[in-house]
Each structure stands twice: as C-alpha cells, then as structure tokens.
Short mmCIF file of C-alpha atoms and ligand atoms in Angstrom, two decimals:
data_model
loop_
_atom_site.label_atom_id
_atom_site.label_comp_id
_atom_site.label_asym_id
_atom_site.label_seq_id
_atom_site.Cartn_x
_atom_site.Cartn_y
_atom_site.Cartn_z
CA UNK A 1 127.88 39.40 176.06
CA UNK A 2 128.88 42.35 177.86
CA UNK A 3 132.37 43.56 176.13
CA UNK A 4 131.46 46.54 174.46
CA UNK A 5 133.63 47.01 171.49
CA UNK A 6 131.46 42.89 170.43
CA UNK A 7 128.24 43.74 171.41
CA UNK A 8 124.81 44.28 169.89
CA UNK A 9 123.33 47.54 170.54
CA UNK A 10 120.37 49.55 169.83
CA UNK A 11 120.11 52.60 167.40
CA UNK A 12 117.38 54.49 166.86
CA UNK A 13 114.62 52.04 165.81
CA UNK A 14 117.08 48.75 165.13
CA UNK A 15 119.92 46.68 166.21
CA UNK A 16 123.21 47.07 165.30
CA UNK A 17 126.58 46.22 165.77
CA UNK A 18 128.20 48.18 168.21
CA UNK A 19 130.87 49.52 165.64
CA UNK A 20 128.46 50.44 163.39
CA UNK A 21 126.64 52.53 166.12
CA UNK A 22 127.51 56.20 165.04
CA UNK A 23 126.31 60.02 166.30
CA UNK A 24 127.84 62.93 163.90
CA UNK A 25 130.21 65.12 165.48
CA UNK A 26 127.79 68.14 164.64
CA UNK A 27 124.80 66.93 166.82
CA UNK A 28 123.46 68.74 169.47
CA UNK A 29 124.70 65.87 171.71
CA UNK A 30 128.27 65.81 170.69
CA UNK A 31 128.09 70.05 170.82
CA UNK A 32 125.92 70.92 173.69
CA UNK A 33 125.88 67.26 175.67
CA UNK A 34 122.26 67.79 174.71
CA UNK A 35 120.78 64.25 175.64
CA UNK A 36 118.96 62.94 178.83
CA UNK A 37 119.57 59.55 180.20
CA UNK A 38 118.52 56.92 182.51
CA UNK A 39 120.45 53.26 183.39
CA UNK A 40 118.43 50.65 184.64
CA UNK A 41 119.68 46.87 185.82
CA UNK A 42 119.13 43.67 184.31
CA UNK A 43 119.16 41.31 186.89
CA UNK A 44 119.87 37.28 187.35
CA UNK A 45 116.29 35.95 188.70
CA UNK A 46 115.03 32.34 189.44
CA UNK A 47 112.41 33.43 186.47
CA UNK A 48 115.30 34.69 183.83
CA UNK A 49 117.22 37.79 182.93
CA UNK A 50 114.61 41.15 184.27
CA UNK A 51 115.07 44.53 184.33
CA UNK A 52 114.42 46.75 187.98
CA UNK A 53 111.85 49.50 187.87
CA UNK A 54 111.93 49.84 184.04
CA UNK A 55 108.73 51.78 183.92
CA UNK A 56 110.13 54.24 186.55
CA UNK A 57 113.24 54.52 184.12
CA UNK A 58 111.41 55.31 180.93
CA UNK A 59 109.04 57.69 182.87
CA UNK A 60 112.40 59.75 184.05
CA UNK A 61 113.52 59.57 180.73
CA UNK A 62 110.23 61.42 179.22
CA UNK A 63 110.24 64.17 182.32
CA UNK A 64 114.52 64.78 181.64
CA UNK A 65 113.30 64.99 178.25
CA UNK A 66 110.55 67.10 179.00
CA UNK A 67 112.38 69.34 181.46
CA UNK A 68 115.21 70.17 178.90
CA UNK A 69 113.00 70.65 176.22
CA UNK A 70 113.31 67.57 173.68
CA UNK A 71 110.20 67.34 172.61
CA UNK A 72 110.31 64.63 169.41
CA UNK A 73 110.87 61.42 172.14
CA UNK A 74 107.88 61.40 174.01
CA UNK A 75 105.66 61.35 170.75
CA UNK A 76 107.50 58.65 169.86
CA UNK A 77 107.85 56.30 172.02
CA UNK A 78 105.30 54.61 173.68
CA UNK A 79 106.61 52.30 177.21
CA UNK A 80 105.23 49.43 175.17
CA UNK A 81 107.67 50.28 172.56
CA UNK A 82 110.55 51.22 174.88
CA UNK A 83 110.32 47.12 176.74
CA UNK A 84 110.56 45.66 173.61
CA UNK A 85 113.72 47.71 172.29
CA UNK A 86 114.86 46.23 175.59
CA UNK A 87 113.54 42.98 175.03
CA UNK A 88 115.12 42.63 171.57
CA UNK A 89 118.54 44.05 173.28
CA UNK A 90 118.73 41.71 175.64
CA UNK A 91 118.24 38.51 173.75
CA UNK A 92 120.50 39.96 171.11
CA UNK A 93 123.39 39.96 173.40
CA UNK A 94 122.65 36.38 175.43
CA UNK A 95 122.53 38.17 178.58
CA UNK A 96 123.97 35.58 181.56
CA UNK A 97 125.19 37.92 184.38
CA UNK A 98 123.74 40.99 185.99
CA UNK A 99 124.27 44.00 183.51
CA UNK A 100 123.49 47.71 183.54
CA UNK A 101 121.45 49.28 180.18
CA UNK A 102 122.57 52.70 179.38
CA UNK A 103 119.47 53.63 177.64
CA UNK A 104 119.92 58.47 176.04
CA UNK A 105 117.74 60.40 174.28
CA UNK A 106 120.45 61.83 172.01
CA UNK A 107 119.49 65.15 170.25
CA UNK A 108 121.21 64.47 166.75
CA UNK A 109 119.94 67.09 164.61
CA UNK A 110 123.21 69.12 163.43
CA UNK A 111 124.00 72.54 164.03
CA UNK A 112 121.05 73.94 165.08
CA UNK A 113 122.28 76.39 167.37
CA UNK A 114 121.78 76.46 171.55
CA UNK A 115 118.08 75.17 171.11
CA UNK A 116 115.77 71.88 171.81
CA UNK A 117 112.53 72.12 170.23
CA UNK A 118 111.42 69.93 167.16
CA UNK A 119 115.04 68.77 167.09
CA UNK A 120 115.26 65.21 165.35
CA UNK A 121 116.04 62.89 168.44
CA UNK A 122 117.09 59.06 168.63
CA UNK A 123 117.34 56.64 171.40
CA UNK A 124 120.22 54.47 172.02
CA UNK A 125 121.13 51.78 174.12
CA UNK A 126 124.24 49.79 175.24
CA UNK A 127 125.09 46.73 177.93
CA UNK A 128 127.97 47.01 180.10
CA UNK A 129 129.09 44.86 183.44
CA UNK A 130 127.35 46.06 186.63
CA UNK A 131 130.35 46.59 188.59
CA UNK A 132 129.74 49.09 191.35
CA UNK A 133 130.95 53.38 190.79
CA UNK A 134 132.19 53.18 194.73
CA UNK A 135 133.22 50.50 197.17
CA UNK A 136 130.10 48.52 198.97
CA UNK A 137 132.34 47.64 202.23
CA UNK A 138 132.37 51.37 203.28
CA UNK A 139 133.35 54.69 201.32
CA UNK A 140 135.20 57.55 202.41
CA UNK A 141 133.09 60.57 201.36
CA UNK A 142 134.81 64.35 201.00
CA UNK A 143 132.92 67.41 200.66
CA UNK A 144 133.07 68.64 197.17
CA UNK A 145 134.69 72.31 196.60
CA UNK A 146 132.00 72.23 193.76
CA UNK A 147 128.65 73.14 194.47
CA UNK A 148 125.62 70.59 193.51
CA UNK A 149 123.86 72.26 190.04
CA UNK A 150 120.92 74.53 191.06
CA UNK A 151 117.38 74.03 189.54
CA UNK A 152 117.47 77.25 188.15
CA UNK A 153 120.75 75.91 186.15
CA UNK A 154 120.83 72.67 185.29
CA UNK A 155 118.48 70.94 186.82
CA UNK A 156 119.33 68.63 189.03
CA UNK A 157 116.30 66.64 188.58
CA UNK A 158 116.66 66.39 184.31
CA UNK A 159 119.24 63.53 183.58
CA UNK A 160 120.80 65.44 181.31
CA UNK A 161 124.21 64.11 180.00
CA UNK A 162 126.02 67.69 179.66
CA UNK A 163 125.19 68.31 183.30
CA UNK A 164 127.22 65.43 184.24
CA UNK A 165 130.42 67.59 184.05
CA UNK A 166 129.17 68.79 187.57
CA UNK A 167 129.46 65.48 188.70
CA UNK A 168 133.21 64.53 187.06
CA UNK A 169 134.60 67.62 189.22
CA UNK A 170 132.98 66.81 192.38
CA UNK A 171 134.32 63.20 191.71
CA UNK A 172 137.58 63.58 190.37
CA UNK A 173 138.12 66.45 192.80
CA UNK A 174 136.94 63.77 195.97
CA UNK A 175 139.59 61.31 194.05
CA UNK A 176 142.68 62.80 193.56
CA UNK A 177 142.23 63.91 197.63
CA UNK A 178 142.37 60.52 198.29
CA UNK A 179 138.31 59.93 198.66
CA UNK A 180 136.45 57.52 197.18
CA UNK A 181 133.63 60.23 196.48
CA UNK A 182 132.48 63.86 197.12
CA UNK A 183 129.22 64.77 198.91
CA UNK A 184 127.64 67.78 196.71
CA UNK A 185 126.72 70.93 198.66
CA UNK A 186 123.98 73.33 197.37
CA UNK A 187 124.83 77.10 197.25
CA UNK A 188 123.76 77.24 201.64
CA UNK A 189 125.62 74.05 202.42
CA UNK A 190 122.79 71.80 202.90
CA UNK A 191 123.62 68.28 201.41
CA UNK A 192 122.74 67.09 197.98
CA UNK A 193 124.06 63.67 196.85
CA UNK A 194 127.39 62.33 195.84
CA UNK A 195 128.13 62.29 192.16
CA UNK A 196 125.52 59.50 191.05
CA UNK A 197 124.22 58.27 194.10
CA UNK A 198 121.44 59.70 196.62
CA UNK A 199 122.43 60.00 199.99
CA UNK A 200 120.63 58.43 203.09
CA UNK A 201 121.49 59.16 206.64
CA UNK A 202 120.54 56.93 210.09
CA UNK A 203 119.78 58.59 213.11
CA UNK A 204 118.27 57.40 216.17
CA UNK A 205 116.45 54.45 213.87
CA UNK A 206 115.27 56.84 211.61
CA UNK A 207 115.84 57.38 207.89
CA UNK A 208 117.00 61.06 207.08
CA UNK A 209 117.58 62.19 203.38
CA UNK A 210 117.56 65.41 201.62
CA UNK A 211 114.02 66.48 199.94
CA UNK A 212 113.13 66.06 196.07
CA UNK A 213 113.60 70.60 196.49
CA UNK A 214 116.66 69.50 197.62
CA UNK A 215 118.96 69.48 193.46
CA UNK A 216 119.17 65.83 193.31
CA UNK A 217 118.36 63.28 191.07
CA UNK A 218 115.19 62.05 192.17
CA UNK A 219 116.68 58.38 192.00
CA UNK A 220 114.83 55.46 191.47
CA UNK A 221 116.70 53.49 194.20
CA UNK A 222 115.70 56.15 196.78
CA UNK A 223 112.48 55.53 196.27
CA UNK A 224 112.82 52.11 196.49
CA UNK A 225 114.73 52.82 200.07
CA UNK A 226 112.00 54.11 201.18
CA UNK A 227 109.55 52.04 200.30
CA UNK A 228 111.55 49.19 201.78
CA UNK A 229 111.57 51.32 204.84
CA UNK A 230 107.96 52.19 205.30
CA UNK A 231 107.57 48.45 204.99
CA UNK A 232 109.88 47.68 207.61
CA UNK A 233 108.20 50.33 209.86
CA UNK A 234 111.31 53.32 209.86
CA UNK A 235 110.26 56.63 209.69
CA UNK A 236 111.75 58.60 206.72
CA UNK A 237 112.37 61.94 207.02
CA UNK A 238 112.80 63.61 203.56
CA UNK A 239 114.24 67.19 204.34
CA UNK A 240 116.57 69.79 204.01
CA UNK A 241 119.84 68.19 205.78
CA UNK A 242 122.87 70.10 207.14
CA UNK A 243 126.14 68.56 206.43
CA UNK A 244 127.22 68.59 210.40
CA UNK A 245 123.69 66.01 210.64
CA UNK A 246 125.90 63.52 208.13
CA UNK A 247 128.82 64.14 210.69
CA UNK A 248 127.34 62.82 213.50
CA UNK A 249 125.27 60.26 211.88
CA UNK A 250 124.83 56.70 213.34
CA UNK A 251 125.02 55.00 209.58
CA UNK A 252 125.03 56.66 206.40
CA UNK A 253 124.61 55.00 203.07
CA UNK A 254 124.39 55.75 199.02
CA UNK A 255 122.08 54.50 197.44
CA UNK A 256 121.92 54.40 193.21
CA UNK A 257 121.43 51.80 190.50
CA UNK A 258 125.24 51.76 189.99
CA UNK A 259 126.12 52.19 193.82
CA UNK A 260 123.78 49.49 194.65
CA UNK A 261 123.37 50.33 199.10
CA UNK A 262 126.77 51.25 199.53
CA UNK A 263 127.51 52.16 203.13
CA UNK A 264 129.86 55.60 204.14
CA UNK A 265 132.30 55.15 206.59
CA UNK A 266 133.78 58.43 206.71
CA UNK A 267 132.78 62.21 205.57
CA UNK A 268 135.70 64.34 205.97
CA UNK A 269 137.73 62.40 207.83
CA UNK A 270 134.78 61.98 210.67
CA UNK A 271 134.25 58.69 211.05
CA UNK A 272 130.64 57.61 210.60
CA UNK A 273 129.21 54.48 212.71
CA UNK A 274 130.70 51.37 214.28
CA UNK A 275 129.99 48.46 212.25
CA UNK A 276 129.95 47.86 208.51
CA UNK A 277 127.21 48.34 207.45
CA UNK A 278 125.54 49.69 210.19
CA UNK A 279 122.24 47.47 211.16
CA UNK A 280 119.48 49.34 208.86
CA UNK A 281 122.01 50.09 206.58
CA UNK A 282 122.72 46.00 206.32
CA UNK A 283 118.75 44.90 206.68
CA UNK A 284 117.96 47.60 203.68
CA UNK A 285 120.46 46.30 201.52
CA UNK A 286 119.94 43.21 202.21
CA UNK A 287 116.11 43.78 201.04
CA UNK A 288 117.00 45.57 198.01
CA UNK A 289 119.45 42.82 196.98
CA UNK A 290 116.58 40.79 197.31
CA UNK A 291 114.23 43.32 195.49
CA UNK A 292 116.85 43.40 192.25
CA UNK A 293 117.40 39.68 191.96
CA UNK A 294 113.77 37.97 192.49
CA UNK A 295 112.12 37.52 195.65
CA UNK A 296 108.53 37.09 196.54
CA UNK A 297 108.20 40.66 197.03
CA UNK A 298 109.72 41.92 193.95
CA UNK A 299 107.19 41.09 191.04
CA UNK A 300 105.80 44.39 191.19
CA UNK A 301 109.24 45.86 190.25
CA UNK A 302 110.46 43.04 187.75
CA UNK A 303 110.13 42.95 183.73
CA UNK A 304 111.03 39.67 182.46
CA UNK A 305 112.93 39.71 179.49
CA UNK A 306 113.88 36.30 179.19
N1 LIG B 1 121.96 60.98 191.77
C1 LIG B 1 122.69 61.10 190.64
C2 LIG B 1 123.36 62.39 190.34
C3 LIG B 1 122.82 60.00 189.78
O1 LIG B 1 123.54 60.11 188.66
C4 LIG B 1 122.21 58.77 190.13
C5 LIG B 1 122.38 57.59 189.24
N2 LIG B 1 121.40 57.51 188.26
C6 LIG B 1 121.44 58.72 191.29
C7 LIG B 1 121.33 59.85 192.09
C8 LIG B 1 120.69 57.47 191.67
O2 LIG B 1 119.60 57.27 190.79
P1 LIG B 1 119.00 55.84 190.51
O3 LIG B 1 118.66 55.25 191.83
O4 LIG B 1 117.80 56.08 189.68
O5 LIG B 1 120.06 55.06 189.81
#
C-alpha cells in the first residue's frame, strides 16, 4: 500500500498509522528544517521486495547527522536496528510495486533555540510510489540563477531537509522557464548537480562528473555509476567541470535514486547528443536497472525484506 493518507508508517521506535504520525509545531524540525534525510528504493526482485544500497543510506544518514550536529541518532541506532525498522515497514504495508522509503532524523526537541547538540531526535519513515522527479526520455536542463549551497553554508554534502529550499528555487525557477530542471552553479560557475540528482557528462567515451569538493550530494547512485563504469572499462573522470564542457557534451545524464539514469537532452537551449539516450548513457542505465531490480550482479547491493 502506497497511498499515503492509508498507510503504515514508522515513528520513532514503532508503527503507526499514518494519521496518527505527529511532529509538534515547536520542534527544531518544523522551526529550523533541522532534520537530515536519506530515500532509498524498494525494489520488485525475482527473490521478493529489497531495498538498493541500504547500508550506504543509513551510513549518509549518520555523517548528515554528524555534519549538522545531531548527535542523539547515531548512539541510537545501530544498522542492525535501522533494517529491521525497515523490515517491519515494509511487511506492514504489503509492499507489491517498486516504492521509495523516505527515511529523517527529525530534531523534535521544542524550542531550544538555533542549536543541535543533545537535542532529543526521532526517526521516521514513510512509503510513497517511485515515480520519477524528471522525465527519463530526455530533460531539458536550465542553468539556475541560484547558486548551488557552499560547504561553508550548508553543506552540500549533509542531507539536511532545511537546505532543500536551495533546491525548490533552482527547480521551480528551471520550471516556470519552461525547463524540466536547473543545473546548480557554485559561486565560479563550475557545475554542481541539478536539484536532487548528480550530474554525469560523456565525452569522447569517457565519464566526466564534478568532484565530491565539488557542493553536491555525494549520491549513492553516482557511486553506483561509477562502479558500473569501471566494470565496463570507461574511464571516470571526477573533477571540477565548467558548464561550456556540459554544452558540448556527447551525452549527458542525471543520475539519483528518484531520477533513476535520466538522460539530458538540452542545457540552455544547446542541444546535447543525437540519440536518446546516448549509447553509454543507454548501456549504464540499462545496468543499473538491472542492479535495482535483481540480477546476478546485484546481491552485493540488495537487502531482502521479503
Ligand atoms: N543530489 C541531490 C541534491 C539530491 O537530493 C539527490 C537525491 N538524494 C542526489 C544528488 C542523488 O543522490 P542518491 O543517488 O543518493 O539518491
């Protein structure tokens, strides 16, 4: 069951209905958007219902939370403790398609003032469809007039839920222009990501895409790019990348848990390769489509819940 005002969800340390599921208007995380998140897939397999990466997830989730400065959710929760929250989620709610968990760290202590340590913390978690954030059969990309959050800001790097207002300008800015989403900028123009999604660029058969230094996310699915890639023999070159390099591109792709491999077609109203998707683009999604839903390969990245 994915509809979300019927579904099971998890509170703290139990189960509850989803209207029952309640954070006090007073929290840090209502006041400050003090909470650091991650959302993983739960995939269709020939084995069952299994989650992508989830270790990777629940690592972020301790570094956001240990970048910000929440320091009550590591001691309490171990990744033994975190799979079977999931675990119990998941049968709770009779999962039968592919699904994305939103699993925060909400800060819910109230009124504390513009602060994070020993602040009473609670993890939730919700289902919802996994319908992709941009279109998979090319998107039109505009530069944002917003500039990606620096790491001596917000950073990048820290899920953090309050930072995510950077991301709603660049997006709705990239939408009401007609785009389907913005490529972030840092403060000297090199390129970022899009709004939640990493960025990969093709040129010449290699893999170009903008450094971990570079304010991004450090997204799970990137890594997983590039893993696919080193296994397919493409060089990856993770660097500092001008935004001209994205204009003259041979393929471009996002890549993100809820932009799946989502090819670019267009960055400013240059036009980006020939073919949709380009060839690597099409091979590496192919792979990771095959990674997410159960292939020989994929144990190493699959949890079975069910
Ligand atoms: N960058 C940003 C800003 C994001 O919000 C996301 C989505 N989580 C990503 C990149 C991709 O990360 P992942 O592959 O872990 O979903």
């Amino acid at each position: 069951m994915t509809n979300l005002s019927h579904s099971t969800v998890w509170v703290d340390d139990q189960l509850v209905d989803t209207n029952q599921a309640q954070l006090h208007i007073a929290s840090s995380a209502v006041l400050y958007g003090l909470s650091v998140y991650t959302v993983f897939p739960v995939n269709k397999t020939p084995d069952g219902m299994a989650a992508f990466r989830l270790r990777d997830h629940f690592n972020r989730l301790l570094e956001s939370a240990r970048i910000v400065g929440i320091d009550t959710f590591a001691p309490a929760w171990t990744y033994a403790r975190f799979e079977e929250a999931v675990r119990q989620l998941a049968k709770a709610n009779k999962l039968e398609d592919d699904v994305f968990v939103r699993a925060t760290v909400h800060v819910d202590e109230l009124v504390p003032g513009t602060r994070s340590r020993g602040l009473k913390s609670i993890l939730t978690m919700f289902i919802y469809p996994a319908k992709p954030i941009i279109p998979q059969n090319g998107a039109r990309l505009k530069t944002s007039v917003w500039r990606r959050v620096p790491d001596n800001a917000i950073p990048a790097r820290a899920k953090v839920n309050g930072a995510y207002v950077n991301s709603v300008l660049g997006k709705q800015d990239a939408l009401d222009s007609g785009y389907d989403d913005c490529v972030f900028l840092d403060g000297h123009g090199h390129v970022c990501e899009l709004s939640a999604a990493n960025i990969f660029i093709v040129k010449n058969g290699h893999l170009i895409t903008p450094s971990t230094t570079s304010d991004i996310l450090e997204g799970i699915n990137r890594r997983t790019v590039i893993e696919i890639a080193k296994d397919q023999g493409i060089l990856v070159e993770e660097r500092t990348v001008d935004l001209t390099e994205l204009y003259i591109a041979d393929e471009a792709f996002a890549c993100g848990t809820s932009a799946f491999i989502a090819p670019i077609t267009d960055v400013d109203a240059r036009q980006i390769g020939v073919e949709v998707p380009g060839i690597i683009t099409g091979k590496i999604k192919q792979i990771h489509n095959q990674l997410l839903h159960g292939s020989e390969n994929s144990t190493q990245y699959l949890t079975q819940l069910s």
